[in-house]
mmCIF file of C-alpha atoms and ligand atoms in Angstrom:
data_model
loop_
_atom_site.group_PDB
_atom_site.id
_atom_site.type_symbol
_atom_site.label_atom_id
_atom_site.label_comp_id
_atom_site.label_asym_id
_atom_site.label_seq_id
_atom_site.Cartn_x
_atom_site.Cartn_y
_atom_site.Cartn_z
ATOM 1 C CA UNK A 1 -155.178 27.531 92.182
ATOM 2 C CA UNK A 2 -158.287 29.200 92.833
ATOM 3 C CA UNK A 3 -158.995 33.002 91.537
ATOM 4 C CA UNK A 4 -161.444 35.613 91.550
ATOM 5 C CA UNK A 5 -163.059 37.985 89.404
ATOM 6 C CA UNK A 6 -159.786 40.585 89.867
ATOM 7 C CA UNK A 7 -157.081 38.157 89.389
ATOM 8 C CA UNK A 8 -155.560 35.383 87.098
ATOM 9 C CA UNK A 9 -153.235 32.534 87.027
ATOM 10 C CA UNK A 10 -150.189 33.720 84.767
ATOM 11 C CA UNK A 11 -146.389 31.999 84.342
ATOM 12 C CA UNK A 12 -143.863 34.673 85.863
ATOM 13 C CA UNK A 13 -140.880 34.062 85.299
ATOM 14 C CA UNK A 14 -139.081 34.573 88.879
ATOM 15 C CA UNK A 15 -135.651 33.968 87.780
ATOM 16 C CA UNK A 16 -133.779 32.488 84.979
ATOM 17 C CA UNK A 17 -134.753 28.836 84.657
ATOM 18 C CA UNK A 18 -137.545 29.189 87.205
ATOM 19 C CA UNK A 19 -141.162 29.681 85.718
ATOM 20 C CA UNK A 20 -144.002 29.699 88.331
ATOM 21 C CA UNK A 21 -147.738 29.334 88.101
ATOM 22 C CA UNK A 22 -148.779 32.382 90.150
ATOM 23 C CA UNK A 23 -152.075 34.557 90.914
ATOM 24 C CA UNK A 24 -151.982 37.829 89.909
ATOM 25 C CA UNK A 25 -154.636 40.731 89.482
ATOM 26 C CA UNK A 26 -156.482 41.067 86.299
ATOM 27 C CA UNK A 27 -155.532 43.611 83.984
ATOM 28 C CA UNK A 28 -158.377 46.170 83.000
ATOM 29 C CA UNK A 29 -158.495 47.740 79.470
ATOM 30 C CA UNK A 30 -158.515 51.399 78.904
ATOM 31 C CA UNK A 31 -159.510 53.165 76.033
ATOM 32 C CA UNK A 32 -159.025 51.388 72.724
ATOM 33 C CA UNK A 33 -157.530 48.338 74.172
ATOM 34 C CA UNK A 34 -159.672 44.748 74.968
ATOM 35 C CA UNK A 35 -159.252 42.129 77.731
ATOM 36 C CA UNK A 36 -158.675 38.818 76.184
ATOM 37 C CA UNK A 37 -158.972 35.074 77.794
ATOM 38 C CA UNK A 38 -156.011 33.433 76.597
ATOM 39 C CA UNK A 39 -156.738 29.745 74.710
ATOM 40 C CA UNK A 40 -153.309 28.530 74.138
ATOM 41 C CA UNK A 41 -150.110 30.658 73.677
ATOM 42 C CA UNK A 42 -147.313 28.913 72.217
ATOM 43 C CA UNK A 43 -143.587 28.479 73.571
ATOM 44 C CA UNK A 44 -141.236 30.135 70.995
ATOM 45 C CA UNK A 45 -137.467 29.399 70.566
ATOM 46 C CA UNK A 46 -136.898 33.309 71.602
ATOM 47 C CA UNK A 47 -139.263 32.318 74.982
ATOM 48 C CA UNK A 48 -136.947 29.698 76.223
ATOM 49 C CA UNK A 49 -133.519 31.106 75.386
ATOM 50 C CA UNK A 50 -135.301 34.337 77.453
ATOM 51 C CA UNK A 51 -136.149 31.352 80.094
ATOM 52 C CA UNK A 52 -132.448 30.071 79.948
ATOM 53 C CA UNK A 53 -131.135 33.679 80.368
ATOM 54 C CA UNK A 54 -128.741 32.642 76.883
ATOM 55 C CA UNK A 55 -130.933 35.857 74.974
ATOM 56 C CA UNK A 56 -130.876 38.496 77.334
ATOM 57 C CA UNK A 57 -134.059 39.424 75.640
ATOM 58 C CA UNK A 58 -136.314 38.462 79.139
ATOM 59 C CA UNK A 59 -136.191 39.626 82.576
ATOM 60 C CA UNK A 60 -137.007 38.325 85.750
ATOM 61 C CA UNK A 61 -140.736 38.848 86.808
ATOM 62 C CA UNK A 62 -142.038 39.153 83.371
ATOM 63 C CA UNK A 63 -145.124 37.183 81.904
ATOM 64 C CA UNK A 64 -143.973 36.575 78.586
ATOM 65 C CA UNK A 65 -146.375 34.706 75.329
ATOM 66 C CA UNK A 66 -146.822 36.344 71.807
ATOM 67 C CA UNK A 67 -148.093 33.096 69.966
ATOM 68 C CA UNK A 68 -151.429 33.466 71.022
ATOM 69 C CA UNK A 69 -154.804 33.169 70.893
ATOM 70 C CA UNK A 70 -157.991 34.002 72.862
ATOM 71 C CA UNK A 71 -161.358 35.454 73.449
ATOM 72 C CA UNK A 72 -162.452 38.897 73.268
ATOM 73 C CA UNK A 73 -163.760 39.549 77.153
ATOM 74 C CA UNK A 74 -164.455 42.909 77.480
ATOM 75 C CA UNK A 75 -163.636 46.052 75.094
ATOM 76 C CA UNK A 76 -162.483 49.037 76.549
ATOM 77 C CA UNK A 77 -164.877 52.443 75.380
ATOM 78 C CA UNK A 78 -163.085 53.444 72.479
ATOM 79 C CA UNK A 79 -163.007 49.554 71.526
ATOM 80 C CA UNK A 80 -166.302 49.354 70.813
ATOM 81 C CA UNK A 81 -167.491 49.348 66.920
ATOM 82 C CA UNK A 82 -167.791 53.461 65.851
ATOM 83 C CA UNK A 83 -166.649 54.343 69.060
ATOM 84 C CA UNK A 84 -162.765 55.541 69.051
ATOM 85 C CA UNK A 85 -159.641 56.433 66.289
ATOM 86 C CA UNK A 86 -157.718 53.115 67.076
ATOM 87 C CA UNK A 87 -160.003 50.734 65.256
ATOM 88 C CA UNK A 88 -158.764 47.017 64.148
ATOM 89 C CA UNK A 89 -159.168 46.454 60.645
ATOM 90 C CA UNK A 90 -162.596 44.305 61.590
ATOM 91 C CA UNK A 91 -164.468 45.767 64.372
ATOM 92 C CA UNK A 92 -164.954 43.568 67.255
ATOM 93 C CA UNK A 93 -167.008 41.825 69.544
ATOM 94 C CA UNK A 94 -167.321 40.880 72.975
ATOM 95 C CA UNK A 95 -167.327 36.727 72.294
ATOM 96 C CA UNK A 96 -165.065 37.173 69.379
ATOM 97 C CA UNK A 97 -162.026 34.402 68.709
ATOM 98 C CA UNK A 98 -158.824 36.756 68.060
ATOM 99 C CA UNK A 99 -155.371 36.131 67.479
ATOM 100 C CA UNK A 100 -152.204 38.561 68.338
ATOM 101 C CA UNK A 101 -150.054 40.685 66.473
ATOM 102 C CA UNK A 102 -147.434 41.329 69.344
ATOM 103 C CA UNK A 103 -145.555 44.018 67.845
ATOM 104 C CA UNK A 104 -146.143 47.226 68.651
ATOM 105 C CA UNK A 105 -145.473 50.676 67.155
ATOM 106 C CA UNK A 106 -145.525 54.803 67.769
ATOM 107 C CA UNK A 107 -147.362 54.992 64.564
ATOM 108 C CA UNK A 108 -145.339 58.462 64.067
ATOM 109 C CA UNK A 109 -141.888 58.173 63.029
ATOM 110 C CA UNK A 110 -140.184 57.831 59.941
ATOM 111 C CA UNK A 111 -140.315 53.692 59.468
ATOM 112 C CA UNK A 112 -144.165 53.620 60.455
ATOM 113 C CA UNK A 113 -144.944 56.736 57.616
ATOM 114 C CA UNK A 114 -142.983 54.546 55.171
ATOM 115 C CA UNK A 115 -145.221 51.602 55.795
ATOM 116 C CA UNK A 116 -142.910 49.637 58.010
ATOM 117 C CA UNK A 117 -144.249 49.908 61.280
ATOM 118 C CA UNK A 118 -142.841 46.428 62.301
ATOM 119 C CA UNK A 119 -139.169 48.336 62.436
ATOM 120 C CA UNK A 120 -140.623 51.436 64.083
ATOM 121 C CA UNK A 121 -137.839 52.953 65.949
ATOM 122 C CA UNK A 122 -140.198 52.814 69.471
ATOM 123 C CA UNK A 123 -141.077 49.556 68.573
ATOM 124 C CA UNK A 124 -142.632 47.226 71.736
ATOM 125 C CA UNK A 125 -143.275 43.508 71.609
ATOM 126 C CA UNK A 126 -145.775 42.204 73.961
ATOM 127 C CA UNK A 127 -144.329 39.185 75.488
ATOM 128 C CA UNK A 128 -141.073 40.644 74.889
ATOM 129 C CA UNK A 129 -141.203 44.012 76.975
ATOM 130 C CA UNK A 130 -141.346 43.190 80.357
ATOM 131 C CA UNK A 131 -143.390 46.268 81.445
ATOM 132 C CA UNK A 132 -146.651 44.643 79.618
ATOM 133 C CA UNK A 133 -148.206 41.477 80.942
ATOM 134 C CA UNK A 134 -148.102 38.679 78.157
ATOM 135 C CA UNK A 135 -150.091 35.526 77.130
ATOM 136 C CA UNK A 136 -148.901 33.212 79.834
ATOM 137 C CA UNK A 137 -151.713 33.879 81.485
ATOM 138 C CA UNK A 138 -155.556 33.915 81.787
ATOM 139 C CA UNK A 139 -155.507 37.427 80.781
ATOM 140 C CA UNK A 140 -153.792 40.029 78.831
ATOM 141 C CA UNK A 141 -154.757 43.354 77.522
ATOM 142 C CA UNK A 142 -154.023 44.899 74.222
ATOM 143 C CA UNK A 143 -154.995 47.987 71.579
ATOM 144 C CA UNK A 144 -157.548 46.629 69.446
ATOM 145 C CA UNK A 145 -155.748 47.495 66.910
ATOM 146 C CA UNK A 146 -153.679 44.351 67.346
ATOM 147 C CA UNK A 147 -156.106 41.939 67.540
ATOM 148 C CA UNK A 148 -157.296 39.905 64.278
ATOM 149 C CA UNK A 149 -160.011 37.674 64.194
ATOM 150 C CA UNK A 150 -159.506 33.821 63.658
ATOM 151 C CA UNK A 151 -162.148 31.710 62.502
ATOM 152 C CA UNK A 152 -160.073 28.265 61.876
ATOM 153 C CA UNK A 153 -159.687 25.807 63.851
ATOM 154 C CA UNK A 154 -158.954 27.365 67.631
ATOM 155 C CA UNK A 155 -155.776 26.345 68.877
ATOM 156 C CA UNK A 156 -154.499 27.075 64.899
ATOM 157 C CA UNK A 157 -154.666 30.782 66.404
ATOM 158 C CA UNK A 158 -151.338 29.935 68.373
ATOM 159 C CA UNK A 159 -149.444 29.326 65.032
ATOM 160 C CA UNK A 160 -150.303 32.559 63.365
ATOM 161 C CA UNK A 161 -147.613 34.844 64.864
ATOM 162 C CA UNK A 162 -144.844 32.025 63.755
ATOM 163 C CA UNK A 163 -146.273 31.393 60.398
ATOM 164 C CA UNK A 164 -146.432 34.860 59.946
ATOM 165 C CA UNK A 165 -142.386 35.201 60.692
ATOM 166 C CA UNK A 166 -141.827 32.888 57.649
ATOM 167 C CA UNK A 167 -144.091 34.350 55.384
ATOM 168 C CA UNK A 168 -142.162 37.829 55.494
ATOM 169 C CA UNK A 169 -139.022 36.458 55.324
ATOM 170 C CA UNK A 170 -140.341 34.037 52.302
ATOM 171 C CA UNK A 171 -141.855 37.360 50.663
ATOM 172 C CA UNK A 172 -138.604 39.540 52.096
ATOM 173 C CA UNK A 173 -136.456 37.352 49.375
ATOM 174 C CA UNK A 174 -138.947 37.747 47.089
ATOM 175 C CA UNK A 175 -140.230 34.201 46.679
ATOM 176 C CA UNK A 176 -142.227 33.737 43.595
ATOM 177 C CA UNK A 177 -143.415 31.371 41.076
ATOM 178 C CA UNK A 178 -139.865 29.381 39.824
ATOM 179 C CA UNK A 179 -138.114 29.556 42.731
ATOM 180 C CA UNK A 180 -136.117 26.950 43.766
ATOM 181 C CA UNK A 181 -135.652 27.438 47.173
ATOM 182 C CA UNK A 182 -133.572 25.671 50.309
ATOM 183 C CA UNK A 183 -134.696 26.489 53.634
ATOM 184 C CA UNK A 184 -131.846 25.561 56.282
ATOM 185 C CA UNK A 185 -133.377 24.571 59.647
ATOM 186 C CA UNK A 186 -136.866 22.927 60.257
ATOM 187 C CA UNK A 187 -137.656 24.057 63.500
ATOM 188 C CA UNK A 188 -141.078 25.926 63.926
ATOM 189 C CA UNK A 189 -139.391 29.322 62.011
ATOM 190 C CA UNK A 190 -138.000 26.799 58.655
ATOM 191 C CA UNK A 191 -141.572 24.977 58.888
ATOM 192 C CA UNK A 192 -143.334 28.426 58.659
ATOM 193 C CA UNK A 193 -140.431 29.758 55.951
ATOM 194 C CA UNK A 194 -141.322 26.232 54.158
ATOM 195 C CA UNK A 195 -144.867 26.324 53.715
ATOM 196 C CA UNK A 196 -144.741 30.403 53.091
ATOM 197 C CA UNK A 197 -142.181 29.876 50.072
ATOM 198 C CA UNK A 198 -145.118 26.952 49.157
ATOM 199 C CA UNK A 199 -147.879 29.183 49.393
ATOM 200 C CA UNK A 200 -145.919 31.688 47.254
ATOM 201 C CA UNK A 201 -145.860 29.294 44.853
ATOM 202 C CA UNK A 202 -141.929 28.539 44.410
ATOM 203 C CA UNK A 203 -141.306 25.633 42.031
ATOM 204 C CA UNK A 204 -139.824 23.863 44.976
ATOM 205 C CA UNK A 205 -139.150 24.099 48.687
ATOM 206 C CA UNK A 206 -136.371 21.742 50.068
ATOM 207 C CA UNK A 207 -135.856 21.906 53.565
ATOM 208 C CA UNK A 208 -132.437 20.604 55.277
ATOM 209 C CA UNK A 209 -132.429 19.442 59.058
ATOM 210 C CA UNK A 210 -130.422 17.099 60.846
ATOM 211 C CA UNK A 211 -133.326 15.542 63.700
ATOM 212 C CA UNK A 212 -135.088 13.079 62.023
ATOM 213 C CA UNK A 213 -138.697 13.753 63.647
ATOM 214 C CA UNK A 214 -138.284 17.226 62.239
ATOM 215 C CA UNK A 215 -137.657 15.878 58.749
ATOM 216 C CA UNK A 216 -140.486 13.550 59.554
ATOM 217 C CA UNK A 217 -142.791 16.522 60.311
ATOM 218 C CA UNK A 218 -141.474 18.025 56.797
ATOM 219 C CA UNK A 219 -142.464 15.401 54.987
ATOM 220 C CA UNK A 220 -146.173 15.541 56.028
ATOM 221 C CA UNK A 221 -145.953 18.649 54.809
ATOM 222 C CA UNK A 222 -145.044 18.001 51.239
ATOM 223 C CA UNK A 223 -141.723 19.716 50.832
ATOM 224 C CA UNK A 224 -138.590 17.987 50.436
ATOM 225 C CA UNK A 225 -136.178 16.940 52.708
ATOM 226 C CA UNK A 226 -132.370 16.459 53.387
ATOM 227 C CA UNK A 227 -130.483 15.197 55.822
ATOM 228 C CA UNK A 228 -127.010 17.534 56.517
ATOM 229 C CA UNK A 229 -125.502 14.737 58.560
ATOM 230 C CA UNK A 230 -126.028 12.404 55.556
ATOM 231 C CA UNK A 231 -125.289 14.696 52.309
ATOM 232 C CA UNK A 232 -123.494 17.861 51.716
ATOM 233 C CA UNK A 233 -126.320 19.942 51.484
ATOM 234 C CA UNK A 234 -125.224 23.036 48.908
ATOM 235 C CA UNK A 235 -123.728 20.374 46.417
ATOM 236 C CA UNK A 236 -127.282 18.310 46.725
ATOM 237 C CA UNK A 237 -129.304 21.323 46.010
ATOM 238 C CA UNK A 238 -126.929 22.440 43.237
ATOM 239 C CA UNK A 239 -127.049 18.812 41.345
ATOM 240 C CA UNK A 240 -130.729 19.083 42.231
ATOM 241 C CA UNK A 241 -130.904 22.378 40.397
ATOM 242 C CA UNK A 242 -129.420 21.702 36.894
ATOM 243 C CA UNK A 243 -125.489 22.643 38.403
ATOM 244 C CA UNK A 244 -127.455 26.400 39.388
ATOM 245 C CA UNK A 245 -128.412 26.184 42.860
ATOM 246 C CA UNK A 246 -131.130 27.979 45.066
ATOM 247 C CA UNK A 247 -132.291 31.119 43.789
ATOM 248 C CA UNK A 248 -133.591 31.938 47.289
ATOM 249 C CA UNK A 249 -131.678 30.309 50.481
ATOM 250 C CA UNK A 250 -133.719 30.817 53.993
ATOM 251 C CA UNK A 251 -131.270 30.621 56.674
ATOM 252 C CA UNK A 252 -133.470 29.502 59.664
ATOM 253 C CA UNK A 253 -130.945 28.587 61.841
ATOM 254 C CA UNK A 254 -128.227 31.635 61.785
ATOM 255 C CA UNK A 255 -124.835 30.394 62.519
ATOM 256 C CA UNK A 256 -121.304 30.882 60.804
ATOM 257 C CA UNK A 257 -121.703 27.183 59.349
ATOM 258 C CA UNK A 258 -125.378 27.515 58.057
ATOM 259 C CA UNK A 259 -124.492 30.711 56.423
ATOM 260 C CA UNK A 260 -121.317 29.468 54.514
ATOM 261 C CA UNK A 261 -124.058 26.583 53.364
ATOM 262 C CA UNK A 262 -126.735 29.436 52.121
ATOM 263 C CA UNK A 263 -124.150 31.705 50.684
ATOM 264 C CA UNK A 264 -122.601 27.742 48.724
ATOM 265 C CA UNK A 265 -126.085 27.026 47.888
ATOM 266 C CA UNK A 266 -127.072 29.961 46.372
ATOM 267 C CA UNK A 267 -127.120 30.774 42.770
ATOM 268 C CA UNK A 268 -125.133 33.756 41.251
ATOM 269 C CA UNK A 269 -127.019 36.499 41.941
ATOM 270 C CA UNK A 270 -129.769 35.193 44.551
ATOM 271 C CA UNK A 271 -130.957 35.996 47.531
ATOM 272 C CA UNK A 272 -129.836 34.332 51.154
ATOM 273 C CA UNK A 273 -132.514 35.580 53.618
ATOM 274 C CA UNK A 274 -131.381 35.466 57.621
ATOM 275 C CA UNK A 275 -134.392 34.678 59.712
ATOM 276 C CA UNK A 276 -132.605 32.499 62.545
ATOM 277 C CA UNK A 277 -130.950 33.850 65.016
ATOM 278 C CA UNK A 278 -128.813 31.139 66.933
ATOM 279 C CA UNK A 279 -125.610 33.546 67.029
ATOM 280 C CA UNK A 280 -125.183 37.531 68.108
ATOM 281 C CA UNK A 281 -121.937 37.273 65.003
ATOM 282 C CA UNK A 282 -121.402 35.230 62.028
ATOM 283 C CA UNK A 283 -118.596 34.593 60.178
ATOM 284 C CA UNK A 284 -119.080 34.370 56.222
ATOM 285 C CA UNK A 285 -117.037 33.882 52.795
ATOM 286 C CA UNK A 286 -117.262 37.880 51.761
ATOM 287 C CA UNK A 287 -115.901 36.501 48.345
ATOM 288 C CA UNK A 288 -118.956 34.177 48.179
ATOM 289 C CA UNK A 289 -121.133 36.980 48.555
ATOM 290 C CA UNK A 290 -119.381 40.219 46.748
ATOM 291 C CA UNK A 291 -118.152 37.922 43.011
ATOM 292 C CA UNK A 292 -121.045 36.228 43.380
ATOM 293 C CA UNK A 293 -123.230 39.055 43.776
ATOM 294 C CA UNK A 294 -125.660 37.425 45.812
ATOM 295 C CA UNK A 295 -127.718 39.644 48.387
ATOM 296 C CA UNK A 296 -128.057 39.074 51.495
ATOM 297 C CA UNK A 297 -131.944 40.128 53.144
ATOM 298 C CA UNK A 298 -132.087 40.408 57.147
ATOM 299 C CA UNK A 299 -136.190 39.662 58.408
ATOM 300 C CA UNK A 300 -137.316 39.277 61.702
ATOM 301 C CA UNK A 301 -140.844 40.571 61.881
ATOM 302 C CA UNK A 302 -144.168 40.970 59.554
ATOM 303 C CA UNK A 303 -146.195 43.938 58.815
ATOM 304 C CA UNK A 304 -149.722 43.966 59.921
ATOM 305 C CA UNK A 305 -151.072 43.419 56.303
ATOM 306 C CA UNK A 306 -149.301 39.958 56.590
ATOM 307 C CA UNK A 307 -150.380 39.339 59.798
ATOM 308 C CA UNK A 308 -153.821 39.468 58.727
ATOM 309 C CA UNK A 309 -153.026 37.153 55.512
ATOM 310 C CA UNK A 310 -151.430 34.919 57.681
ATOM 311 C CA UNK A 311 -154.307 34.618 60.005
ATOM 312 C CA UNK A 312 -156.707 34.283 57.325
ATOM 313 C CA UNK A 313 -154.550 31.606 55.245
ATOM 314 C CA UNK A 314 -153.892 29.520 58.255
ATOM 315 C CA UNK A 315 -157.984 28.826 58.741
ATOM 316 C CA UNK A 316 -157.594 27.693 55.659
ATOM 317 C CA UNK A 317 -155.598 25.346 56.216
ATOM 318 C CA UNK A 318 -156.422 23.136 58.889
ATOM 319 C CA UNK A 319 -155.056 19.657 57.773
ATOM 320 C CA UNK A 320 -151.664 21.340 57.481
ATOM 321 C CA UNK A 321 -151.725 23.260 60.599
ATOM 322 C CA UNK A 322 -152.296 20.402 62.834
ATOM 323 C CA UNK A 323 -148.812 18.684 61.879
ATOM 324 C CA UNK A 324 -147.417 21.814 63.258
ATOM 325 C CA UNK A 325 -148.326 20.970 66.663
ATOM 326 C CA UNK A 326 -146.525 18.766 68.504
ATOM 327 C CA UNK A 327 -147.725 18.928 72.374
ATOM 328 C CA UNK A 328 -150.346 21.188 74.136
ATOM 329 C CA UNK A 329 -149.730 21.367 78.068
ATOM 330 C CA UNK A 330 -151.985 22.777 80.454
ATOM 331 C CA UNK A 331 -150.818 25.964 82.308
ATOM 332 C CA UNK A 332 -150.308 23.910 85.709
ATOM 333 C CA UNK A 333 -147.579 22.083 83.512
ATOM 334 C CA UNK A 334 -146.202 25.178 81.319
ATOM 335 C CA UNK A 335 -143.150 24.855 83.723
ATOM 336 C CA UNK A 336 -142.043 21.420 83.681
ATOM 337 C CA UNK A 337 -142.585 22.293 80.115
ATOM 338 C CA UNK A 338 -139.940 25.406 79.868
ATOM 339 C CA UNK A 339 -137.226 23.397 81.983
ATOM 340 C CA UNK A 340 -137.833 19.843 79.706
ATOM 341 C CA UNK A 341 -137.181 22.440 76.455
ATOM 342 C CA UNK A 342 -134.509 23.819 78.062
ATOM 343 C CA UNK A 343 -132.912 20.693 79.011
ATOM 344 C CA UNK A 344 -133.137 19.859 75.255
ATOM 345 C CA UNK A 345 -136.261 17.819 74.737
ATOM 346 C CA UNK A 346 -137.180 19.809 72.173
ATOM 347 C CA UNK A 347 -140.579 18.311 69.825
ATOM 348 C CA UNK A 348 -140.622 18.392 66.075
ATOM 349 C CA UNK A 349 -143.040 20.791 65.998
ATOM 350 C CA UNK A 350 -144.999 23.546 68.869
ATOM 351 C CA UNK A 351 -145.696 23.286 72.410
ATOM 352 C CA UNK A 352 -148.500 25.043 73.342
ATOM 353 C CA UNK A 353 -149.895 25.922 76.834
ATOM 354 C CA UNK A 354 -153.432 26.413 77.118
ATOM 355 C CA UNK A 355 -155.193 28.559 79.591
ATOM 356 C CA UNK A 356 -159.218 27.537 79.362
HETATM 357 ZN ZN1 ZN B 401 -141.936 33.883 68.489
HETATM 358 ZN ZN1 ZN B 402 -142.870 54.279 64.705
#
């Protein structure tokens, strides 16, 4: 496809299970807002159950893509350095490599003046909302405000927004020095969780997942790995433990079953965090959790400030970073892409589609 100077190639989705390379005109940044050339946006679990339809949380003719990163093109006038109120933390230049923060907030109400802007009750995701035109494509526009710059390695950029999900739900159960801590699920959310709780320093991370290029993946990342098909995971992690178990459980996957293995797993009086999301209701052992007094911690976003940690700990930490990526597709092949993921050939680790 060949565009011009007003438009760009960007995946709409035209209908459930139908993605479609398309030109489209080129968004132009107003005040306090930059255009950015998309690199690479990654495909996120929440991106292809939108795809599928299964999430409700897409709509036909959106451009979705929040894992992203990109160049800074153009900056609208109060983007400049000195120029407006709606500064990022670092000012910004034309040329500059930046990464997203999709979320978006009203900056006024009650959650943001507490500090928790990420569950502002007017809260907007990019890539989410269909009114704004997201990273699966050449373009997309965005406050300044959102944009942090990434000096790693570039593509790396692409796994800041998931890292970033694991780290708050990692600090969200307050993951410290001495924890021993199970993280159920080692998709791309439990690999983030993983090497958050690591970062925190816990004393250990175990990670349990059934697909065996997933524990694989683990591996290379130096936690520990089980196998639920092979062991019962909450007795393993309780022998494993000196007969205590986990002090801090990550539930990465979010179903009935994972969640009666957290709530097993879990010491008296720890912490089960739910980060996955792979069912609307769960069923769980209210005994388990009330005589027990464990606590159970719901996460599902970051605040800015971690954002920015995340971004600057994941240049950092190249050699990591690049087990995290399984596949990079060009946009020409981001939909033969969606429909294979859909159709369950799911990698180890991230797809990403890049757009230069
Ligand atoms: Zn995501
Ligand atoms: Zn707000």
């Amino acid at each position: 496809m060949t565009t011009t100077d007003t438009t760009m190639r960007a995946l709409v989705l035209e209908d459930f299970g139908d993605l479609v390379l398309v030109e489209r005109p080129r968004p132009a940044p107003g005040p306090g807002e930059a255009l950015v050339r998309v690199l690479a946006t990654g495909i996120c679990g929440s991106d292809l159950h939108g795809y599928t339809g299964e999430n409700g949380r897409r709509v036909p003719g959106q451009v979705m893509g929040h894992e992203t990163v990109g160049t800074v093109v153009t900056l609208g006038d109060a983007g400049r350095p000195g120029a407006g109120i709606e500064q990022s933390p670092v000012p910004l230049a034309e040329g500059d490599v930046v990464v997203l923060n999709p979320t978006l907030s009203c900056g006024g109400c009650e959650r943001c003046a507490r500090g928790m802007s990420y569950i502002c009750a007017d809260r907007r995701v990019v890539g989410v909302d269909p009114a704004i035109s997201a990273a699966f494509a050449d373009y997309f526009v965005v406050s300044v405000a959102n944009l942090v710059p990434f000096g790693g390695e570039t593509l790396h950029g692409a796994l800041v927004e998931p890292l970033a999900v694991g780290y708050h739900a990692a600090v969200r159960g307050g993951v410290g020095a001495g924890d021993d801590v199970l993280v159920l699920g080692g998709g791309p959310i439990g690999q983030a969780a993983a090497l958050a709780c690591a970062r925190l320093r816990a004393a250990s991370v175990t990670v349990s997942e059934p697909a065996p290029e997933r524990r694989e993946l683990l591996g290379r990342l130096g936690v520990d790995v089980l196998d639920p098909g092979a062991v019962d995971v909450a007795v393993e992690v309780i022998e494993r433990t000196g007969g205590l178990g986990a002090s801090v459980v990550i539930d990465a996957v979010g179903s009935s079953a994972t969640l009666g293995t957290a709530l097993a797993a879990t010491t008296a009086g720890g912490v089960c965090v739910l980060v996955g999301m792979a069912a609307p209701r769960v069923e769980l052992d209210a005994f388990a959790v009330s005589t027990f007094e464990r606590t159970i911690v719901g996460t599902f976003c970051y605040s800015a400030a971690e954002f920015a940690e995340t971004a600057r700990w994941a240049q950092d930490h190249p050699e990591l970073l690049r087990a995290l990526v399984s596949r990079t597709v060009r946009a020409e092949d981001g939909p033969a892409a969606f429909a294979a993921m859909a159709a369950g050939d799911n990698p180890a680790g991230k797809v990403l589609v890049t757009f230069a």
